[in-house]
Coordinates of C-alpha atoms in Angstrom, one line a residue:
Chain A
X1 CA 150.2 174.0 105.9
X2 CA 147.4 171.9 106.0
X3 CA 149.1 169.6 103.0
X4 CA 152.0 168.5 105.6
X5 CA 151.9 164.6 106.2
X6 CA 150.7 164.2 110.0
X7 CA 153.7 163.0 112.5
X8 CA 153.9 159.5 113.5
X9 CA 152.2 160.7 116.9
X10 CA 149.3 162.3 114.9
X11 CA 148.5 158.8 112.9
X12 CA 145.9 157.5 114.5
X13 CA 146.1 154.0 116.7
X14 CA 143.0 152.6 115.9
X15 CA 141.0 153.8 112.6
X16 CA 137.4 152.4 111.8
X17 CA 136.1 153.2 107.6
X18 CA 132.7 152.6 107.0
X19 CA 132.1 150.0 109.8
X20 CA 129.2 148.4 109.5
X21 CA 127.6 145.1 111.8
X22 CA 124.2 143.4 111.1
X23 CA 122.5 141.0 113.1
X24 CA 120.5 139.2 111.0
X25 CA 118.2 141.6 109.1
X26 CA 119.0 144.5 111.6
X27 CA 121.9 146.8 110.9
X28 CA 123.1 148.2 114.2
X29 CA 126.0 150.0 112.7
X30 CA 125.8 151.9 109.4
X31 CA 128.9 152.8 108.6
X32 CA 131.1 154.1 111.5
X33 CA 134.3 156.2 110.4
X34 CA 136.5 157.0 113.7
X35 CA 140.3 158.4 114.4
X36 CA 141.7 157.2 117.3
X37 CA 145.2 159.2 118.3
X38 CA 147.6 158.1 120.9
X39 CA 146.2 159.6 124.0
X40 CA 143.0 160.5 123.3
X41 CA 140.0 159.7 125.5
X42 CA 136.6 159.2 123.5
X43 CA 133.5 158.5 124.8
X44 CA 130.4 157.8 122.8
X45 CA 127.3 158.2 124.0
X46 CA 123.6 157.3 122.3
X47 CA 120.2 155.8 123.8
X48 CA 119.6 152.2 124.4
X49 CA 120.1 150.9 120.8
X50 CA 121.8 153.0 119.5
X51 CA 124.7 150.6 119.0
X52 CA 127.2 152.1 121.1
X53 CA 128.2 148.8 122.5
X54 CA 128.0 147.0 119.2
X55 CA 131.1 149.6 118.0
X56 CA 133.2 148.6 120.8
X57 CA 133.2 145.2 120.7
X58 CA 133.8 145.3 116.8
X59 CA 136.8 147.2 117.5
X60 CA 138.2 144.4 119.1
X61 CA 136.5 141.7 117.3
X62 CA 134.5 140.2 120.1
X63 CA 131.7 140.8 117.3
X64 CA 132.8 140.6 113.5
X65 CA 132.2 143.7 112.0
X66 CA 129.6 142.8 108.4
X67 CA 131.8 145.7 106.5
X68 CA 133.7 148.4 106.8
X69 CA 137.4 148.5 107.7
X70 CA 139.6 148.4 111.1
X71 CA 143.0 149.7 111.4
X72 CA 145.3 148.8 114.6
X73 CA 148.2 151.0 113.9
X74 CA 147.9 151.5 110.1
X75 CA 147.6 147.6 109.3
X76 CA 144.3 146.3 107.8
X77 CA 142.7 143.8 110.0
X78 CA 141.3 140.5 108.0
X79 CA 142.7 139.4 105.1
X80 CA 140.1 140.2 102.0
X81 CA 139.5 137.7 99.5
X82 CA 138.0 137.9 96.0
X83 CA 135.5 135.8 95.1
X84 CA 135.9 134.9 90.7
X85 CA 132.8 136.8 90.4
X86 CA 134.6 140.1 91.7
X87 CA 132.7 140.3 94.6
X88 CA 134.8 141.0 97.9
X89 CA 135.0 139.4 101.4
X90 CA 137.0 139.9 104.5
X91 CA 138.4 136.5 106.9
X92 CA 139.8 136.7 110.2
X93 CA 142.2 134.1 111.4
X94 CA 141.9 133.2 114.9
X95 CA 145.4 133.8 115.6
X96 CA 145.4 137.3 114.2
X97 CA 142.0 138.5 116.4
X98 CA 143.9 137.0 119.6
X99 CA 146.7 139.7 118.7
X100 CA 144.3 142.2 118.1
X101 CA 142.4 141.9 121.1
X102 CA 145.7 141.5 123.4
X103 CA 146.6 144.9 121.9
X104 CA 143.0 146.5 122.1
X105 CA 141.4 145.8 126.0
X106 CA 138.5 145.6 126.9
X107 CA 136.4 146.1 130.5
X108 CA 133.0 144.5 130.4
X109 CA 129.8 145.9 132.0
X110 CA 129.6 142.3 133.9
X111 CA 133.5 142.4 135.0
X112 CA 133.7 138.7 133.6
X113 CA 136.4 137.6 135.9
X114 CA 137.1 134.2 136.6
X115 CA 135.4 133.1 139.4
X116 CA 137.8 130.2 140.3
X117 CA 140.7 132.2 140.1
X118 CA 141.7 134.7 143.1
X119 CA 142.2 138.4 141.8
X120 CA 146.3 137.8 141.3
X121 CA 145.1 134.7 139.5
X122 CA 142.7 136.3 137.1
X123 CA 145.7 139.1 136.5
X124 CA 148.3 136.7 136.1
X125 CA 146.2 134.6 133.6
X126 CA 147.3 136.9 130.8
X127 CA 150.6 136.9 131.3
X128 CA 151.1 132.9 132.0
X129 CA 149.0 131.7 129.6
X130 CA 149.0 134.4 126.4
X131 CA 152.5 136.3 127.0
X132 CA 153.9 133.1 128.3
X133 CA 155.7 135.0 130.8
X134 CA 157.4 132.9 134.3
X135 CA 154.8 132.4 137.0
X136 CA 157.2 134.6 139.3
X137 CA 157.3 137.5 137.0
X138 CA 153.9 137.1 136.3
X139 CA 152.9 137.4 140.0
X140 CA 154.8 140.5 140.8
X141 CA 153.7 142.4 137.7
X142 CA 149.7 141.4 138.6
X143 CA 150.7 142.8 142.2
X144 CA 152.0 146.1 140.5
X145 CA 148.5 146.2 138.7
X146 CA 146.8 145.6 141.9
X147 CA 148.1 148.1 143.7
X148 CA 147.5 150.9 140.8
X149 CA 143.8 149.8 141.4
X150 CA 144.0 150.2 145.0
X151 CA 143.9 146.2 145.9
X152 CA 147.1 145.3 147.2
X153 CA 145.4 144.2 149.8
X154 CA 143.2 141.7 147.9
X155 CA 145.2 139.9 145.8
X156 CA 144.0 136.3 147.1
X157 CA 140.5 136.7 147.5
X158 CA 137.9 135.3 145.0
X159 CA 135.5 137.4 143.0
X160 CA 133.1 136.4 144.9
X161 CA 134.2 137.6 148.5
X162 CA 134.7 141.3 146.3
X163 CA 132.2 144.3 146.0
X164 CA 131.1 144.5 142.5
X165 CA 133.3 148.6 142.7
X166 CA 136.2 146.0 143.6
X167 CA 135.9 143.4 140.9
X168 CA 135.7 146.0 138.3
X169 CA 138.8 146.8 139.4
X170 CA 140.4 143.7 139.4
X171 CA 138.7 143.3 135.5
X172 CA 140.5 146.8 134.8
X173 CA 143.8 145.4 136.3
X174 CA 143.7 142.2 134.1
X175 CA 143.4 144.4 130.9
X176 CA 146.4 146.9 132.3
X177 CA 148.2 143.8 132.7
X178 CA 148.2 142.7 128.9
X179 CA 150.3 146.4 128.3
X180 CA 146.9 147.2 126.0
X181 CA 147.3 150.0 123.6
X182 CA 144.2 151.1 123.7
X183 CA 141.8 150.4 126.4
X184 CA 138.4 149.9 125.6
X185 CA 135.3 150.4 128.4
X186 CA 132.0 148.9 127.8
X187 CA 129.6 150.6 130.5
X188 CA 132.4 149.6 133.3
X189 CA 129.7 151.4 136.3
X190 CA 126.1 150.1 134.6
X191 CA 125.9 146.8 136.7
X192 CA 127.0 148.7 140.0
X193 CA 125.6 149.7 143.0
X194 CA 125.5 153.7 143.0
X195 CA 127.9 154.3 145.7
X196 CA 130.4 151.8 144.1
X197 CA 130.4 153.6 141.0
X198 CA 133.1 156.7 142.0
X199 CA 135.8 154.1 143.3
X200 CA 135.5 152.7 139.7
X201 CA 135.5 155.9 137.8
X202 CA 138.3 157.5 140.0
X203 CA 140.5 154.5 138.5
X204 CA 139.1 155.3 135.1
X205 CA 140.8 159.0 135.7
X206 CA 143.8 157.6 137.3
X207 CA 144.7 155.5 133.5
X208 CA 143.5 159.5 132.1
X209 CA 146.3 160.7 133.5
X210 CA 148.9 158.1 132.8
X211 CA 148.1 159.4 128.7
X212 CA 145.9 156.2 128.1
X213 CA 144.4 155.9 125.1
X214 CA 140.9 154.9 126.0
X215 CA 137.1 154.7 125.1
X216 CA 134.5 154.5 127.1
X217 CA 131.0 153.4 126.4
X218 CA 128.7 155.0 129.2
X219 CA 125.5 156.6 130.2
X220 CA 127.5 158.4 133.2
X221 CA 127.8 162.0 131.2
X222 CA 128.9 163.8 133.9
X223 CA 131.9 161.7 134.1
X224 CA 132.4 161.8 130.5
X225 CA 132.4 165.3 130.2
X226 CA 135.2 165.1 132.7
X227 CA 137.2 162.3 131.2
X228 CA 136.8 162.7 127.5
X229 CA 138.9 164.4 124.9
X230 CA 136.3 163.6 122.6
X231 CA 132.6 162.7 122.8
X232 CA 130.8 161.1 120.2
X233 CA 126.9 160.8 119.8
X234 CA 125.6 157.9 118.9
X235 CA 121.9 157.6 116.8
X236 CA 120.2 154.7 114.8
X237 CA 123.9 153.4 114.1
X238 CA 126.1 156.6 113.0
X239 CA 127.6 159.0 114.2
X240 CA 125.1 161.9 114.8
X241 CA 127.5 164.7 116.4
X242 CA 130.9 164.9 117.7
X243 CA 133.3 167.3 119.1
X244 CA 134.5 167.7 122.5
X245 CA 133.1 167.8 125.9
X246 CA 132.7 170.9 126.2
X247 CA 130.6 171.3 122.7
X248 CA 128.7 168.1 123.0
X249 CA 127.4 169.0 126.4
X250 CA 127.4 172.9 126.5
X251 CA 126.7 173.3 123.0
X252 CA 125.4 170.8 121.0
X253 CA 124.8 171.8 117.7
X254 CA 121.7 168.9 116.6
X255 CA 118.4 169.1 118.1
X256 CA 118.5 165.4 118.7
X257 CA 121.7 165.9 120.6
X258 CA 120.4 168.5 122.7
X259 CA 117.1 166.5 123.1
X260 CA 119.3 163.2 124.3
X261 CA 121.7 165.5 126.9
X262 CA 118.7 167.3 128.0
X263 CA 116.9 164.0 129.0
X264 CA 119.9 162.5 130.3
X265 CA 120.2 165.3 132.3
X266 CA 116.7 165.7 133.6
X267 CA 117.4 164.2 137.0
X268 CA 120.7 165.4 137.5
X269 CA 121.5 167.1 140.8
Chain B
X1 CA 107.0 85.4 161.8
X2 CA 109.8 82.5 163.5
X3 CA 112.9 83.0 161.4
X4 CA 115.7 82.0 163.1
X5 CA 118.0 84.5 162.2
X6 CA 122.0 83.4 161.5
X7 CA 124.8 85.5 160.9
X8 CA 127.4 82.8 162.0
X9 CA 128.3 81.7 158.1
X10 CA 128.4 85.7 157.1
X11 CA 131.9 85.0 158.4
X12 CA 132.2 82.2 156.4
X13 CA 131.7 83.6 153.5
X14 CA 133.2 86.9 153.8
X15 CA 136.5 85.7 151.5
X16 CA 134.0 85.0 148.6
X17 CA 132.1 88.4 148.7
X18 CA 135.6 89.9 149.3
X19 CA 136.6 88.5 145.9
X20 CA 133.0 89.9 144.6
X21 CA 134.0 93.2 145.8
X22 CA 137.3 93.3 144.0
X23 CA 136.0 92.3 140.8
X24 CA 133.6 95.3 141.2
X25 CA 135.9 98.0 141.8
X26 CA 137.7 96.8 139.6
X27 CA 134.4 97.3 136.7
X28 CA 133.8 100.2 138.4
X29 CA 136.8 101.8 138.3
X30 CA 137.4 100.8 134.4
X31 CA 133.8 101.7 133.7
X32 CA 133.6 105.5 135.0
X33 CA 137.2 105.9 134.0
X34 CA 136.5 105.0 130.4
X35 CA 133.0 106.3 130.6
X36 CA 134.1 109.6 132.0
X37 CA 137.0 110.0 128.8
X38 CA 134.9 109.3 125.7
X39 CA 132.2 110.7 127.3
X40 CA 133.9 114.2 127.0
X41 CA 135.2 113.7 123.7
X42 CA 131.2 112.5 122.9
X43 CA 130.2 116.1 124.8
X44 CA 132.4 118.0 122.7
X45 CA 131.1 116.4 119.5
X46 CA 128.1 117.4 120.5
X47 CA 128.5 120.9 120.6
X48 CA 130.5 121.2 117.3
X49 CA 130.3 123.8 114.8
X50 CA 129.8 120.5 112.0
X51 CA 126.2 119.2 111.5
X52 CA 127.5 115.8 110.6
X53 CA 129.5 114.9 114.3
X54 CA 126.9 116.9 116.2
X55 CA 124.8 114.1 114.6
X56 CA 126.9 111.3 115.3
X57 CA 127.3 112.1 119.3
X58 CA 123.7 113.0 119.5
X59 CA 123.0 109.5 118.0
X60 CA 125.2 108.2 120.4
X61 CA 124.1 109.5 123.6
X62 CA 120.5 108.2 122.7
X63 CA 121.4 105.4 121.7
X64 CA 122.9 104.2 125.2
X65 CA 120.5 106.2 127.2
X66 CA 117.1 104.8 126.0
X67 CA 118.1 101.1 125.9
X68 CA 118.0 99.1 129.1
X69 CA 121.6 99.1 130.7
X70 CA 120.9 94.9 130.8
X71 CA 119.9 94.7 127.4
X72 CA 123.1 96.5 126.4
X73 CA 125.0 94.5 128.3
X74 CA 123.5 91.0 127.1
X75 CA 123.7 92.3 123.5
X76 CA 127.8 93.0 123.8
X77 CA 128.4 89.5 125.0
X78 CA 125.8 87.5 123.2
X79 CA 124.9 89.5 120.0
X80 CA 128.3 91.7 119.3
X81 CA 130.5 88.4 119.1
X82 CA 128.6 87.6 116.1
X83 CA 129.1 91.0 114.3
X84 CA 133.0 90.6 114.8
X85 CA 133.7 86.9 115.1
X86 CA 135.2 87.0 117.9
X87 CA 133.6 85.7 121.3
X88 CA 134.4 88.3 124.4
X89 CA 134.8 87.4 128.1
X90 CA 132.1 88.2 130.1
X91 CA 134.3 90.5 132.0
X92 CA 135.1 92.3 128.7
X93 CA 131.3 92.6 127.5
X94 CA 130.2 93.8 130.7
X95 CA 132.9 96.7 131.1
X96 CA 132.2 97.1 127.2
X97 CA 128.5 98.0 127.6
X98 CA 128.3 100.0 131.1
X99 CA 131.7 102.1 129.8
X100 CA 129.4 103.0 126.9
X101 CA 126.8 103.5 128.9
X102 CA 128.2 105.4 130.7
X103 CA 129.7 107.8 128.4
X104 CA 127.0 108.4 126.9
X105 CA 125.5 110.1 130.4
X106 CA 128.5 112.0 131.3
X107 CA 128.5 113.5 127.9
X108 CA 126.0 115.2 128.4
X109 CA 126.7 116.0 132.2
X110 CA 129.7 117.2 130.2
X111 CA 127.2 118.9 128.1
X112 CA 125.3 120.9 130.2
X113 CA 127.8 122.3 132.1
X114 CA 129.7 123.4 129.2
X115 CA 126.8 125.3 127.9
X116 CA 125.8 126.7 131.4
X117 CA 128.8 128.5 131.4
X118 CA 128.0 132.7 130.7
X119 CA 129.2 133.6 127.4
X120 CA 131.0 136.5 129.3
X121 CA 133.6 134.0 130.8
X122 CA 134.8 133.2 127.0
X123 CA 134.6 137.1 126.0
X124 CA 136.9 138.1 129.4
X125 CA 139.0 135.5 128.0
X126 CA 138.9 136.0 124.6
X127 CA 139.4 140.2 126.0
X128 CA 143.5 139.1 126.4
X129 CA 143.8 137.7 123.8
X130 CA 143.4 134.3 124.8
X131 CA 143.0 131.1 122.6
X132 CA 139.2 129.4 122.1
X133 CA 141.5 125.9 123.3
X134 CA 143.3 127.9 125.9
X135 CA 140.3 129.6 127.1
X136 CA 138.3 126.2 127.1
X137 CA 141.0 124.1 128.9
X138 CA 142.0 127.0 131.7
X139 CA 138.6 129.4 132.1
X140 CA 135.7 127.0 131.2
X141 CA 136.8 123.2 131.8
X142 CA 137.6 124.2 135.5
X143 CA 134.1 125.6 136.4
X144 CA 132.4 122.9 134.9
X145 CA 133.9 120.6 136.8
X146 CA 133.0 122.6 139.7
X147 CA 129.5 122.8 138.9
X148 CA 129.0 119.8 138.0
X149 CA 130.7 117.9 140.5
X150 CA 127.3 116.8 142.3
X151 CA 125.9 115.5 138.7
X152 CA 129.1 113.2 138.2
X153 CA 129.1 111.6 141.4
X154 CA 125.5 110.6 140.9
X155 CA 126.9 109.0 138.1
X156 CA 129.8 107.2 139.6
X157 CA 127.2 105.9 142.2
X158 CA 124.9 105.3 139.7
X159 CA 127.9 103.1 137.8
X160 CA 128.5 101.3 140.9
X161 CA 125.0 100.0 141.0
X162 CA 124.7 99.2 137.3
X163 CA 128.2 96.9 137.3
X164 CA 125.7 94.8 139.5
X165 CA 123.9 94.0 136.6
X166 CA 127.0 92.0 134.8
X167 CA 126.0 89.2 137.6
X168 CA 123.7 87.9 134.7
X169 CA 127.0 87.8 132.5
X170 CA 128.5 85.4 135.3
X171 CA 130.8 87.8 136.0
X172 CA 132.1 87.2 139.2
X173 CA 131.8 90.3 141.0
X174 CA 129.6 91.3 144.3
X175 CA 125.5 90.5 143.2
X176 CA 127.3 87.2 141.8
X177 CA 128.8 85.9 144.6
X178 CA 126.0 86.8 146.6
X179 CA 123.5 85.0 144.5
X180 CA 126.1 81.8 144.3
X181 CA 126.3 81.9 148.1
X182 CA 122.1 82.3 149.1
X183 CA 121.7 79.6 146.9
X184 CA 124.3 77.3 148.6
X185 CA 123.8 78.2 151.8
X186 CA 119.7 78.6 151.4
X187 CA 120.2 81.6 153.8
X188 CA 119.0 84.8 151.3
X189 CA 118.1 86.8 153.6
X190 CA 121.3 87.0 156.1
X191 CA 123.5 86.8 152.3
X192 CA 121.8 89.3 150.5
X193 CA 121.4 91.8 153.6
X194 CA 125.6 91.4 153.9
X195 CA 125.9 92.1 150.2
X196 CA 123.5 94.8 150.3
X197 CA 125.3 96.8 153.2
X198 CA 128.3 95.5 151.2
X199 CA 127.5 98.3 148.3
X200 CA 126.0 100.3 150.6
X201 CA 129.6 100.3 152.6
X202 CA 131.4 100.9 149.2
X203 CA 129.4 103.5 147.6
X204 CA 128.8 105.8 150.7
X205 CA 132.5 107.2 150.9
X206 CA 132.2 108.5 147.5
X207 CA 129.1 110.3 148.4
X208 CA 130.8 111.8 151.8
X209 CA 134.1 112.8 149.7
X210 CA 131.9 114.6 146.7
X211 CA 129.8 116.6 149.7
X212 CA 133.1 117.4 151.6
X213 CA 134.9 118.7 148.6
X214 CA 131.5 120.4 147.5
X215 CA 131.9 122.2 150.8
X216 CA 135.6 123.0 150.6
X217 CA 135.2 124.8 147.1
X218 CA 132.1 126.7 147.7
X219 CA 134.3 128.3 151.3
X220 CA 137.2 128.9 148.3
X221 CA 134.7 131.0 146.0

């Protein structure tokens, strides 16, 4: 049974091989192989450089992996060239990351919304200026994202008259708004004030339960334990463990697993 | 000290100084217009991925910003005719040098405020799948204009002053007239207090308007 070719539904979205990023002499990521299926929800987890947010952002090229392969939906991202000497390497066309990165969202630790744009603005952006969608159209679809994030009543106000809890919502509004097909979370709660961090992670569960297909960088385990499908631990660049929530958290099976949940945890109510 | 003071031929020769004033908004307004343009096609040479233009805006910029403003200005209408052959009007050396002059300021107001801008506000751009020229011209152009708004009107009052200095050209504009008239009249200190409030009346509006819209955005953000 185990010979039958997986369904459509069972390929996975978004495939890393090998993925690999240096900067400069330093290799934050040696060799990353991940599935990701329609509708799962992975989050990875690691210490402080452990290059947890160095794997998101090559999955949507805001770095350029330095080897290794992406997949978005089966096609090879880059084009690969060989050198006359044999020797391989891998381009990326502007054009083709834009497309990548429109499919593959991503939330940002520091929101990065557009300060001189009001919070339908900074929605409608993609839409106008990317999808090339009508102003009107544009406007009522940001609305309809608004509102999912609980800021209909918002939708003029500048970042800067918004609780950071509210911006990241607005920032997770602009991504809904590109139709992403995966969704990509980069510490969404780090830069917020404790008691703005539920309002942002109750959105987070909200997309969970819409069948998103999400990952979520974050140092909130509690939370991932609840959101994830999959948790993956992060150490010295690879993958160290993996399995669900359950196992990771209740059961690791690596004594540097356990020893990272257990000092995560030490504070924990 | 018994100076007789007399203000009666400040009436007199208001027409002449209204003609100086004309000819210097109307260097002015070429000046910053032209200086403002190349100077952001200078600012964006400057921070090009290619060795070879960042080199040629950075030799720009210096060039115009540590030579005298009136030795620039002499040099275009006494030493450039010789280069091309061709003699310039005073009026055209003058604009010539303080447009270049100019630029070569605003490019790196230009400059700055580019580079001040976080790196996040091109990654939340670049996150759907936005274009580096379409993230440049709607996400980053806007706030440095915002942010440097203050530094550009310095310059614009800053220009105003300079086009003074194209009086030593002959060109007929404010400092000329006013020079021409003490002389005639042998009353400097009534002429050149009336030009001097002159500039003073000129200049000031564009300080007010920079402050008020200053105001108006920072109640917007």
């Amino acid at each position: 049974m185990s010979e039958i070719a997986p369904s459509t539904t069972d390929a996975p979205i978004l495939r890393s091989e090998n993925l690999r990023k240096s900067f400069g002499p330093i290799e934050v990521l040696k060799g990353i192989d991940l599935d990701v299926k329609r509708g799962d929800r992975i989050a990875i987890i690691g210490g402080s450089g452990s290059g947890k947010s160095t794997l998101l952002r090559c999955l949507n090229f805001m770095e350029l992996p330095t080897g290794g392969k992406v997949f978005l939906e089966g096609e090879r991202i880059g084009t690969v060239r060989t050198a006359r000497d044999g020797s391989q390497s891998v381009t990326y066309s502007e054009r083709e990351l834009m497309s990548v990165r429109r499919r593959v969202g991503m939330v940002f630790q520091q929101f990065n919304l557009f300060p001189h744009m009001s919070s339908i603005e900074n929605v409608m952006e993609g839409l106008v200026t990317v999808m090339r969608r009508p102003k009107s159209e544009a406007r009522a679809r940001a609305a309809h994202e608004l509102e999912r994030v609980g800021l209909s009543d918002k939708l003029d106000v500048y970042p800067g008259r918004l609780s950071g809890g509210q911006q990241q919502r607005v920032a997770i509004a602009r991504a809904l708004a590109m139709d992403p097909e995966v969704l990509l979370f980069d510490e969404p709660t780090s830069s917020l004030d404790p008691e703005l961090v539920g309002e942002v992670l109750r959105t987070i569960l909200t997309l969970a339960e819409d069948g998103r297909t999400m990952l979520l960088v974050t140092h909130e385990l509690g939370f991932a334990y609840r959101f994830a499908t999959h948790v993956i631990y992060l150490y010295d660049g690879v993958v160290h463990e993996t399995g669900t929530g359950e196992q990771i958290f209740r059961n690791p099976q690596k004594e540097k697993t356990r020893a990272f949940i257990a000092r995560s945890s030490e504070f924990s109510l | 000290m018994g100076y007789q003071f007399d203000f009666s031929m400040v009436v007199k020769i208001l027409p002449v100084l209204w003609r100086g004033v004309l000819v210097t908004l109307e260097l002015w307004v070429i000046c910053l217009a032209v200086g403002l343009v190349l100077g952001f096609f200078v600012s964006l040479a400057r921070i090009s991925p290619f060795a070879p233009v960042r080199l040629a805006g950075r030799s720009f910029v210096e060039l115009f910003r540590n030579i005298p403003a009136l030795i620039q200005l002499i040099w275009f209408f006494y030493a450039f005719p010789i280069l091309i052959g061709a003699q310039l009007t005073p009026f055209v050396a003058a604009a010539l040098g303080i447009s270049l002059n100019t630029a070569a300021f605003s490019a790196e107001i230009y400059r700055s405020g580019i580079q001040s801008i976080e790196r996040g506000q091109w990654e939340g751009a670049m996150a759907i799948g936005m274009s580096r020229a379409d993230t440049f011209r709607r996400v980053i152009l806007p706030q440095v204009f915002r942010r440097m708004l203050p530094a550009f009107t310095n310059r614009a009052v800053e220009v105003a002053k300079v086009t003074s200095l194209a009086s030593v050209l002959s060109v007929h504009e404010l400092m000329y007239q006013g020079r021409v008239l003490s002389s005639t009249y042998y009353r400097p200190l009534e002429i050149l207090t009336t030009v001097g409030v002159v500039y003073l009346v000129m200049i000031y509006p564009m300080t007010w308007t920079s402050s008020a819209l200053e105001r108006r955005m920072r109640r917007k953000a």
